[in-house]
């Protein structure tokens, strides 16, 4: 990767937008996220995250999706 | 002809299904309401067509059980009605393209059409039809708009057999279509959207959840009590009691037949809880004690389900539920369990792994009392004071947590991660709320009345021949020494296997102290599932796990009951 700054979903601020660059997970996880429209290239906006390693809620297209902390940490986003 | 209704979760398939077939199914504003499948018939021209409400799926490359079922059903569908959510075309069209790659005729119901305008979404229908190459009919399932056209279009479904594409090509194609047909106009955030986000943010979310749960509790009690005090009780005391007394004198005021039909009459008075005849207790418990709470609970649950709040509660509870070996979505079976454990156990299918389903089903059976049992607890224990009711709920709650912890550590595997779509808030449509309420109330009456009446008759006969005395002598050590209950309470525990509301009723004539009632209620809640729950547990878990689960229940019940007996 060049000098773009990648951060994972839990590290984003609520309200911040970015583009998904990479999903670091097994094929099963990639498939599940993919079928919900979360895949490299997609623009997403973080809505909120719960305390104590709780789920992260994001908006992708016109839907809100809640993603468990572990899975969310494996989704890398380029900040906008 | 076989017509499949297919689409993403929570797009309105079940409402469309009801509209087409007249068969009522439960529809709610959260993904995963339809876990099995339902079928019904409609007239299509001359011949009847079979319509199937397929569980929602995001993709035909199955990633979970519901999707597995969906793709298998596709194999023998003759026409697919692809239900698409117009407010979220991007995500929905992915499945549409997959369907068009299969050898199956498709038409598209562009549902939730009513919501597009105020969300600032403009869709060029003509262009969409052109690009997809199949009929597209805008529909509003909740009002019925477009349903007639949809039905008339079924014979015009077109099979395109597009070449099979890779995933990325498919998403690219979706992007292309969206670019050409959809235009979004900017607009201000509405107050529901602000509330939507507030309920999944840590601080505001917790406050909202607590207020909602408190409100639910008070509203259910208010409606339940109100119905009892102002409708059902007066009806029974003023109208039904004199009628039964006439029957009583007609039957000669005594004897086996009299005791079965009317029950014990003391000093010319019917005691509806204690008389224990078919016409007295057998009718009073289901109608005057339980039904009011069933109505109250399901009315409130139905509203809650349709607003779209429940998935948010799942997000809020996720971290905590992981400690119990589950993830946040398990809160939905848990809440359903407060109505009836049967649909609760069935809905554990929305959880991904066998392990989670076992833990969730066991926890529900042990620690979540159904509405019928709760109604009896309110009625009988509440009379001694609210603090006793609180002890019962407190004990169940603590047991839920402790048992969850234990199961999480003792069961192999780990709990999968939460991944759910959060639907927008909607004002519930009163039509769906009341239809759903009626279905559930009818379900209760159909299930409960025959079992309760049958049990009353059989129990009376067994009493008459002194069978219970024999059993009671045999089980006295456990019942009296461990739980501190009179040895006759064993009959209630045995009947608890049939119906728990009935079983609570059988504790009434024993003149228990408040403490004994608390112990009895807790043991009844925890110790064994009623026969209906038992059957679905067996079906869902299999014999081995069912036995394991049942063993856990019995141990947990006697532990909790024994401890309460010691410390209270
Ligand atoms: N505004 C609006 N709401 C709808 C429409 N169709 C369904 N709904 C609501 O969307 C939710 C999901 O419906 P349901 O039939 O359970 O979806 P399914 O999961 O696809 O079977 C329910 O709360 C319905 O009341 C529609 O056309 N417009
Ligand atoms: Mg459905």
XYZ file of C-alpha atoms and ligand atoms in Angstrom:
677
model
C 0.000 0.000 0.000
C 1.161 3.552 -0.606
C 0.904 6.246 2.003
C -2.851 6.020 2.468
C -3.884 5.766 6.088
C -5.907 2.645 6.877
C -7.857 2.284 10.093
C -10.242 -0.370 11.329
C -13.942 0.288 11.927
C -13.791 0.449 15.745
C -11.137 3.154 15.486
C -13.241 5.484 13.361
C -15.141 8.349 14.968
C -18.945 8.337 14.837
C -20.028 10.304 11.796
C -16.751 9.705 9.979
C -16.863 8.292 6.440
C -14.403 6.177 4.539
C -13.934 3.594 1.841
C -13.505 -0.093 2.591
C -10.083 -1.237 1.394
C -9.595 -4.666 2.825
C -11.374 -7.323 4.861
C -8.886 -9.428 6.777
C -10.917 -12.509 7.481
C -11.684 -16.019 6.369
C -13.736 -16.722 3.278
C -16.880 -17.336 5.352
C -16.713 -13.919 6.930
C -15.906 -12.214 3.643
C -18.913 -13.903 2.037
C -21.288 -12.842 4.785
C -20.144 -9.239 4.730
C -20.138 -9.231 0.972
C -23.740 -10.372 0.727
C -24.724 -7.444 2.938
C -23.009 -5.049 0.591
C -19.812 -4.589 2.606
C -16.885 -5.164 0.288
C -13.712 -3.408 -0.839
C -14.521 -0.198 -2.649
C -17.749 0.506 -0.743
C -18.184 3.854 0.928
C -19.332 3.573 4.531
C -20.151 5.930 7.366
C -19.703 4.979 10.978
C -22.798 5.558 13.098
C -21.666 4.475 16.546
C -19.919 1.838 18.569
C -20.867 0.298 21.890
C -18.594 0.455 24.904
C -16.484 -2.473 26.071
C -15.741 -3.955 22.679
C -19.370 -3.842 21.657
C -20.661 -3.938 18.076
C -19.978 -1.168 15.583
C -22.892 0.224 13.615
C -22.203 1.560 10.143
C -24.233 2.872 7.277
C -23.566 1.338 3.894
C -25.681 2.428 0.937
C -29.013 3.076 2.532
C -28.826 0.469 5.297
C -27.455 0.358 8.793
C -25.548 -2.756 9.703
C -24.299 -3.729 13.168
C -21.061 -5.698 13.169
C -19.569 -7.521 16.161
C -16.363 -6.001 17.492
C -14.047 -8.782 16.374
C -15.355 -8.765 12.838
C -15.395 -4.958 12.722
C -11.712 -4.862 13.706
C -10.876 -6.841 10.600
C -12.470 -4.355 8.245
C -9.930 -1.775 7.139
C -11.057 1.561 5.861
C -9.345 4.468 4.167
C -10.354 7.687 5.922
C -11.933 10.485 3.956
C -47.739 -24.138 -10.089
C -45.218 -23.242 -7.395
C -44.499 -19.571 -6.774
C -41.640 -18.601 -4.474
C -41.519 -15.281 -2.641
C -37.844 -14.500 -2.324
C -35.839 -11.514 -1.206
C -33.595 -10.053 1.458
C -34.725 -10.345 5.084
C -37.273 -7.798 6.287
C -38.427 -6.495 2.908
C -42.118 -7.377 3.295
C -42.283 -10.913 1.882
C -44.526 -12.153 4.655
C -46.950 -9.254 4.323
C -47.154 -9.844 0.558
C -47.642 -13.547 1.234
C -50.622 -12.795 3.498
C -52.059 -10.444 0.885
C -51.775 -13.009 -1.908
C -52.990 -16.068 -0.036
C -55.128 -14.775 2.805
C -53.048 -16.973 5.106
C -51.880 -14.945 8.053
C -48.268 -15.217 9.067
C -46.274 -13.315 11.637
C -44.510 -10.322 10.098
C -42.224 -8.101 12.133
C -39.786 -5.316 11.564
C -36.600 -7.297 12.097
C -34.659 -9.815 10.030
C -35.300 -13.474 10.719
C -39.036 -13.545 11.479
C -39.616 -16.328 9.013
C -37.252 -19.139 9.903
C -39.199 -22.106 8.629
C -41.297 -21.639 5.558
C -45.013 -21.199 5.113
C -47.069 -22.037 2.119
C -50.567 -21.144 0.983
C -52.667 -21.077 -2.113
C -54.118 -18.443 -4.387
C -56.220 -18.652 -7.512
C -54.272 -17.892 -10.615
C -56.633 -17.826 -13.565
C -58.417 -21.159 -13.334
C -55.901 -23.153 -11.372
C -54.696 -22.737 -7.807
C -51.050 -21.773 -7.396
C -48.977 -22.673 -4.380
C -47.254 -19.650 -2.868
C -44.241 -20.161 -0.611
C -42.910 -17.582 1.836
C -39.190 -18.363 1.686
C -36.930 -17.217 4.553
C -35.091 -14.027 3.724
C -31.695 -14.334 2.090
C -29.008 -11.903 1.010
C -27.374 -14.286 -1.418
C -27.818 -17.626 -3.128
C -24.349 -18.703 -2.032
C -25.657 -19.774 1.341
C -23.878 -18.307 4.379
C -26.365 -19.506 7.023
C -29.137 -22.049 7.556
C -31.992 -19.817 6.436
C -30.127 -19.062 3.210
C -29.389 -22.748 2.775
C -33.125 -23.476 2.907
C -33.805 -20.630 0.515
C -31.399 -21.805 -2.151
C -32.582 -25.386 -1.868
C -36.189 -24.287 -2.365
C -35.255 -22.394 -5.487
C -34.558 -25.740 -7.153
C -38.243 -26.600 -7.435
C -39.835 -23.193 -7.835
C -41.590 -22.502 -11.115
C -41.843 -18.740 -10.698
C -40.008 -16.419 -8.342
C -41.514 -13.200 -7.071
C -38.402 -11.347 -6.044
C -39.429 -8.874 -3.339
C -37.117 -5.893 -3.392
C -36.936 -3.056 -0.894
C -37.175 0.126 -2.940
C -35.505 2.197 -0.235
C -32.397 0.072 -0.498
C -32.103 -0.918 -4.097
C -28.294 -1.298 -4.110
C -28.147 -4.163 -1.649
C -31.337 -5.859 -2.864
C -30.408 -5.972 -6.548
C -27.466 -8.258 -5.849
C -29.828 -11.127 -5.084
C -31.988 -10.110 -8.049
C -29.054 -10.504 -10.425
C -28.220 -13.864 -8.881
C -31.811 -15.002 -9.421
C -31.687 -13.855 -13.029
C -28.668 -16.090 -13.546
C -30.741 -19.153 -12.639
C -33.115 -20.866 -15.020
C -36.233 -19.551 -13.375
C -38.867 -16.996 -14.440
C -38.764 -13.883 -12.250
C -40.977 -10.895 -11.568
C -40.046 -8.138 -9.181
C -42.186 -6.581 -6.486
C -40.633 -3.218 -5.747
C -41.941 -3.014 -2.195
C -41.907 -0.266 0.437
C -42.609 2.043 -2.490
C -44.413 4.410 -0.094
C -41.212 5.141 1.815
C -39.133 6.237 -1.170
C -40.625 9.714 -1.481
C -39.967 11.009 1.991
C -36.517 9.470 1.946
C -35.692 11.490 -1.131
C -35.253 8.425 -3.349
C -36.337 8.681 -6.979
C -36.415 5.543 -9.082
C -36.891 5.549 -12.834
C -39.235 2.566 -13.174
C -39.202 2.371 -16.948
C -35.452 2.307 -17.097
C -35.243 -0.277 -14.321
C -37.625 -2.548 -16.259
C -35.563 -2.066 -19.380
C -32.239 -2.786 -17.697
C -33.443 -5.817 -15.766
C -35.590 -7.213 -18.552
C -38.301 -8.590 -16.262
C -41.609 -7.113 -15.020
C -41.199 -4.695 -12.091
C -44.299 -3.825 -10.072
C -44.160 -1.163 -7.350
C -46.028 -2.345 -4.258
C -46.930 -1.185 -0.779
C -47.587 -4.458 0.986
C -48.995 -2.914 4.152
C -51.772 -1.079 2.289
C -52.219 -3.602 -0.497
C -51.288 -1.136 -3.227
C -49.960 -2.896 -6.313
C -50.755 -6.393 -5.045
C -53.450 -6.983 -7.653
C -51.095 -6.000 -10.480
C -48.451 -8.213 -8.935
C -50.771 -11.217 -8.955
C -51.790 -10.513 -12.552
C -48.149 -10.332 -13.591
C -47.203 -13.763 -12.279
C -47.895 -15.444 -15.641
C -45.693 -12.834 -17.339
C -42.599 -13.726 -15.362
C -39.562 -13.926 -17.603
C -36.598 -16.254 -17.412
C -33.442 -14.550 -18.643
C -30.725 -17.107 -17.885
C -28.035 -14.465 -17.712
C -24.514 -15.848 -17.836
C -23.167 -16.590 -14.369
C -20.992 -13.751 -13.136
C -18.375 -13.480 -10.456
C -19.197 -11.644 -7.278
C -17.305 -8.535 -8.198
C -18.804 -8.429 -11.672
C -22.245 -8.699 -10.120
C -21.643 -5.836 -7.707
C -20.270 -3.788 -10.564
C -23.416 -4.518 -12.583
C -25.562 -3.455 -9.608
C -23.583 -0.215 -9.400
C -24.210 0.377 -13.100
C -27.955 -0.084 -12.794
C -28.155 2.135 -9.716
C -26.261 4.865 -11.499
C -28.843 4.909 -14.267
C -32.129 4.474 -12.403
C -31.752 5.994 -8.947
C -31.435 9.603 -7.925
C -31.172 10.688 -4.299
C -32.150 14.175 -3.265
C -30.501 15.508 -0.136
C -32.754 16.232 2.726
C -32.612 16.878 6.423
C -32.365 14.204 9.021
C -35.762 13.427 10.443
C -36.338 13.023 14.151
C -36.844 9.261 13.786
C -33.400 9.017 12.231
C -31.880 10.887 15.140
C -33.669 8.516 17.498
C -32.462 5.548 15.445
C -28.859 6.512 16.009
C -29.384 7.504 19.628
C -30.648 4.014 20.427
C -27.440 2.344 19.233
C -25.112 4.788 20.969
C -23.763 3.752 24.364
C -25.248 6.290 26.793
C -28.481 7.324 25.157
C -29.004 3.722 24.036
C -28.902 2.389 27.583
C -31.293 5.053 28.831
C -33.702 4.396 25.968
C -33.581 0.626 26.567
C -34.307 0.982 30.271
C -37.201 3.357 29.664
C -38.676 1.076 27.034
C -38.416 -2.036 29.205
C -39.928 -0.208 32.170
C -42.711 1.135 29.978
C -43.384 -2.356 28.598
C -43.638 -3.793 32.088
C -46.036 -1.131 33.331
C -48.198 -1.080 30.243
C -48.541 -4.876 30.260
C -49.501 -4.854 33.931
C -51.853 -1.928 33.454
C -53.712 -3.541 30.562
C -53.653 -7.015 32.124
C -54.925 -5.861 35.513
C -57.415 -3.539 33.879
C -58.915 -6.319 31.774
C -59.162 -8.586 34.808
C -60.638 -6.014 37.176
C -63.061 -4.385 34.775
C -63.986 -7.051 32.274
C -63.249 -10.670 33.066
C -63.659 -10.830 36.829
C -67.014 -9.042 36.929
C -68.206 -11.261 34.107
C -67.301 -14.412 36.004
C -68.571 -13.272 39.401
C -71.855 -11.786 38.216
C -72.826 -13.896 35.262
C -70.931 -17.167 35.304
C -71.059 -18.010 39.034
C -74.889 -18.074 39.296
C -75.019 -20.230 36.184
C -72.625 -22.812 37.589
C -74.506 -22.912 40.890
C -77.613 -23.921 38.956
C -75.636 -26.698 37.277
C -74.367 -27.694 40.708
C -77.808 -28.170 42.174
C -78.899 -29.959 39.040
C -76.038 -32.443 39.497
C -77.018 -33.088 43.107
C -74.270 -30.988 44.761
C -71.788 -33.827 45.101
C -70.320 -37.024 43.675
C -67.651 -37.688 41.064
C -69.526 -36.196 38.125
C -70.396 -33.077 40.113
C -66.816 -32.636 41.276
C -65.450 -33.013 37.783
C -67.935 -30.646 36.158
C -68.463 -28.025 38.865
C -65.811 -28.701 41.480
C -66.047 -28.190 45.220
C -68.763 -25.835 46.335
C -68.177 -24.486 49.841
C -71.127 -22.939 51.679
C -72.988 -22.345 48.436
C -70.084 -20.384 46.965
C -67.831 -21.053 44.027
C -64.166 -20.276 44.566
C -62.976 -19.967 41.002
C -59.355 -20.759 41.752
C -59.869 -23.567 44.251
C -63.105 -25.306 43.289
C -61.281 -27.168 40.565
C -64.110 -28.228 38.296
C -64.257 -27.988 34.525
C -66.738 -25.125 34.549
C -65.200 -23.273 37.477
C -61.395 -23.402 37.628
C -61.035 -25.032 34.213
C -62.594 -22.004 32.545
C -61.548 -19.332 35.003
C -57.782 -19.887 34.806
C -57.428 -19.634 31.017
C -60.011 -16.906 30.487
C -59.990 -14.705 33.563
C -56.442 -15.077 34.864
C -54.235 -15.796 31.867
C -55.989 -14.457 28.760
C -55.911 -10.811 29.922
C -52.129 -10.947 30.281
C -51.725 -12.797 27.004
C -53.625 -10.005 25.283
C -51.630 -7.321 27.083
C -48.247 -8.912 26.465
C -48.731 -9.711 22.809
C -50.207 -6.306 22.064
C -47.123 -4.615 23.475
C -44.698 -7.132 21.943
C -46.350 -6.732 18.544
C -45.945 -2.961 18.662
C -42.349 -3.295 19.785
C -41.605 -5.781 16.985
C -43.061 -3.526 14.322
C -41.281 -0.362 15.374
C -37.908 -1.934 14.570
C -36.521 -1.458 18.067
C -35.561 -5.071 18.809
C -32.431 -5.302 16.609
C -31.164 -2.198 18.396
C -31.646 -3.907 21.718
C -29.580 -6.751 20.266
C -26.728 -4.331 19.507
C -26.937 -2.898 23.002
C -26.922 -6.297 24.689
C -24.255 -7.871 22.499
C -21.235 -7.500 24.771
C -23.182 -8.821 27.741
C -24.719 -11.723 25.846
C -21.271 -12.855 24.751
C -20.578 -13.623 28.402
C -23.497 -16.048 28.290
C -22.134 -17.765 25.208
C -24.538 -15.975 22.889
C -24.552 -12.839 20.842
C -26.911 -9.915 20.979
C -29.499 -11.322 18.595
C -30.319 -14.025 21.143
C -32.265 -11.349 22.968
C -35.073 -11.912 20.461
C -35.834 -15.556 21.375
C -35.476 -14.500 24.994
C -38.112 -11.785 24.690
C -40.439 -14.064 22.722
C -40.103 -16.554 25.590
C -41.892 -14.167 27.925
C -44.931 -14.803 25.758
C -44.528 -18.525 25.160
C -41.448 -20.723 25.184
C -42.537 -22.603 22.057
C -42.032 -19.815 19.489
C -38.981 -18.753 21.486
C -37.270 -22.104 21.020
C -38.283 -22.155 17.354
C -36.815 -18.704 16.817
C -33.413 -19.786 18.132
C -32.924 -20.779 14.503
C -31.977 -17.172 13.807
C -28.744 -17.966 15.681
C -25.905 -19.328 13.612
C -24.380 -22.226 15.498
C -25.701 -25.381 17.138
C -23.921 -24.372 20.302
C -25.696 -21.033 20.476
C -29.048 -22.631 19.812
C -28.503 -25.130 22.606
C -27.509 -22.445 25.085
C -30.293 -20.086 24.050
C -32.996 -22.765 24.149
C -31.827 -24.048 27.518
C -31.641 -20.574 29.025
C -35.116 -19.724 27.791
C -36.577 -22.951 29.174
C -34.956 -22.449 32.548
C -35.158 -18.761 33.224
C -37.880 -17.233 31.077
C -41.408 -17.736 32.435
C -44.129 -17.674 29.782
C -46.985 -15.156 29.910
C -49.434 -17.761 31.211
C -47.223 -18.593 34.162
C -46.439 -14.946 34.815
C -50.120 -14.095 34.844
C -50.656 -16.703 37.570
C -47.638 -15.436 39.488
C -48.991 -11.898 39.380
C -52.428 -13.096 40.384
C -51.452 -15.416 43.218
C -48.099 -14.181 44.538
C -48.851 -10.525 43.856
C -51.663 -10.729 46.382
C -49.033 -11.231 49.115
C -47.044 -8.184 48.030
C -44.934 -6.955 45.144
C -41.659 -7.802 46.897
C -42.384 -11.527 46.541
C -42.958 -11.159 42.823
C -39.685 -9.256 42.670
C -37.864 -12.104 44.450
C -39.151 -14.549 41.835
C -38.015 -12.403 38.910
C -34.730 -11.640 40.643
C -34.026 -15.342 41.193
C -34.813 -16.181 37.575
C -32.615 -13.342 36.345
C -29.674 -14.393 38.506
C -30.132 -18.023 37.423
C -30.152 -16.895 33.807
C -26.813 -15.165 34.224
C -25.127 -17.878 36.301
C -26.312 -20.677 34.054
C -25.275 -18.705 30.974
C -21.780 -18.229 32.385
C -21.511 -21.925 33.160
C -22.809 -23.051 29.775
C -20.494 -20.635 28.008
C -17.503 -22.184 29.710
C -18.697 -25.775 29.686
C -19.824 -25.977 26.068
C -17.172 -26.428 23.414
C -16.809 -23.741 20.793
C -17.229 -19.980 20.864
C -20.032 -17.575 20.142
C -20.049 -16.195 16.603
C -20.033 -12.474 15.944
C -23.103 -10.354 15.553
C -23.837 -9.243 12.011
C -27.307 -7.827 11.504
C -29.095 -5.280 9.468
C -30.757 -2.584 11.563
C -34.103 -1.649 10.016
C -35.401 1.912 10.151
C -37.972 2.848 12.759
C -41.519 2.641 11.531
C -44.808 3.563 13.076
C -46.493 0.193 13.447
C -49.403 -0.368 11.124
C -52.366 -1.062 13.393
C -53.719 -3.566 10.968
C -50.615 -5.784 11.242
C -50.434 -5.276 15.004
C -54.005 -6.389 15.597
C -53.846 -9.202 13.076
C -50.747 -10.525 14.794
C -52.362 -10.130 18.234
C -55.410 -12.046 17.109
C -53.266 -14.875 15.658
C -51.330 -15.237 18.863
C -54.369 -15.046 21.137
C -56.160 -17.599 19.020
C -53.057 -19.785 19.167
C -53.092 -19.577 22.961
C -56.764 -20.477 23.236
C -56.451 -23.389 20.837
C -53.420 -24.771 22.689
C -54.429 -24.081 26.237
C -58.141 -24.742 26.580
C -58.177 -28.439 25.603
C -55.146 -29.222 27.757
C -56.476 -27.349 30.774
C -59.921 -28.908 30.559
C -58.446 -32.360 29.981
C -56.105 -31.925 32.920
C -58.866 -30.790 35.262
C -60.942 -33.833 34.403
C -58.086 -36.314 34.760
C -56.777 -34.789 37.964
C -60.211 -34.929 39.557
C -60.509 -38.593 38.738
C -57.003 -39.326 40.052
C -57.807 -37.449 43.262
C -61.019 -39.353 43.624
C -59.139 -42.635 43.570
C -56.384 -41.373 45.875
C -53.586 -41.807 43.329
C -51.970 -38.497 44.186
C -51.743 -39.370 47.875
C -49.652 -42.378 46.944
C -47.306 -40.304 44.796
C -47.119 -37.567 47.421
C -45.974 -40.003 50.098
C -43.270 -41.240 47.780
C -41.878 -37.823 46.808
C -42.323 -36.175 50.202
C -38.595 -36.127 51.058
C -37.722 -33.920 48.089
C -40.810 -31.745 48.105
C -41.012 -31.208 51.880
C -37.445 -31.437 53.123
C -35.613 -29.813 50.222
C -38.183 -27.272 49.055
C -40.195 -26.794 52.244
C -43.508 -27.309 50.486
C -46.408 -29.469 51.689
C -46.089 -32.913 50.168
C -49.292 -32.434 48.138
C -47.467 -29.797 46.075
C -46.063 -32.666 44.012
C -49.321 -32.764 42.046
C -48.661 -29.201 40.918
C -45.141 -30.119 39.827
C -46.453 -33.088 37.886
C -49.146 -30.989 36.238
C -46.470 -28.409 35.434
C -45.400 -30.771 32.732
C -48.726 -30.194 31.008
C -49.313 -26.524 31.660
C -47.655 -24.224 34.121
C -50.577 -21.870 34.631
C -52.687 -24.835 35.628
C -49.939 -26.050 37.933
C -49.810 -22.705 39.725
C -53.562 -22.922 40.140
C -53.119 -26.241 41.905
C -50.949 -24.603 44.526
C -53.870 -22.382 45.522
C -55.830 -24.853 47.692
C -52.690 -25.745 49.670
C -52.816 -22.467 51.631
C -49.105 -21.793 51.115
C -47.233 -19.025 52.870
C -45.747 -16.258 50.722
C -42.320 -17.869 50.981
C -43.650 -21.243 49.888
C -45.411 -19.611 46.962
C -42.135 -18.011 45.914
C -40.326 -21.341 46.059
C -43.161 -23.062 44.216
C -43.243 -20.423 41.470
C -39.494 -20.545 40.939
C -39.364 -24.330 40.810
C -42.316 -24.432 38.431
C -40.718 -21.846 36.156
C -37.397 -23.592 35.988
C -37.822 -27.240 36.469
C -39.279 -28.716 33.339
C -40.666 -27.332 30.137
C -44.360 -27.822 29.512
C -45.160 -30.589 27.052
C -45.477 -28.221 24.072
C -42.025 -26.754 24.712
C -40.665 -30.228 25.355
C -41.743 -31.311 21.882
C -40.106 -28.383 20.083
C -36.947 -28.743 22.172
C -36.769 -32.351 21.102
C -37.279 -31.362 17.475
C -34.782 -28.507 17.531
C -32.039 -29.999 19.687
C -32.277 -33.729 19.066
C -32.626 -36.398 21.739
C -29.159 -36.182 23.288
C -29.064 -32.433 23.711
C -32.685 -32.353 24.807
C -31.854 -34.769 27.627
C -28.842 -32.686 28.565
C -30.975 -29.589 28.583
C -33.677 -31.259 30.671
C -31.082 -32.473 33.177
C -29.790 -28.927 33.546
C -33.321 -27.679 34.137
C -34.044 -30.160 36.893
C -30.778 -29.527 38.693
C -31.125 -25.752 38.364
C -34.712 -25.832 39.641
C -33.971 -27.852 42.744
C -30.837 -25.853 43.484
C -32.657 -22.542 43.195
C -35.705 -23.822 45.095
C -33.574 -25.375 47.824
C -31.500 -22.237 48.280
C -34.564 -20.001 48.430
C -36.089 -22.332 51.006
C -32.951 -21.985 53.128
C -32.426 -18.248 52.948
C -35.933 -16.791 52.875
N -43.784 1.255 4.935
C -43.896 -0.015 4.503
N -43.650 -1.009 5.370
C -43.748 -2.281 4.947
C -44.126 -2.593 3.609
N -44.140 -3.943 3.487
C -43.797 -4.456 4.682
N -43.565 -3.468 5.577
C -43.131 -3.624 6.963
O -41.835 -4.178 6.927
C -41.623 -5.084 7.976
C -41.124 -6.408 7.454
O -42.155 -7.113 6.824
P -42.140 -8.709 6.715
O -43.271 -9.097 5.837
O -42.051 -9.350 8.052
O -40.752 -8.913 5.963
P -40.074 -10.302 5.535
O -38.972 -10.512 6.526
O -39.546 -10.013 4.176
O -41.100 -11.379 5.560
C -42.928 -5.177 8.743
O -42.838 -4.355 9.893
C -43.950 -4.636 7.749
O -45.043 -4.033 8.410
C -44.399 -1.504 2.707
O -44.725 -1.677 1.528
N -44.266 -0.245 3.215
Mg -41.080 -13.006 6.772
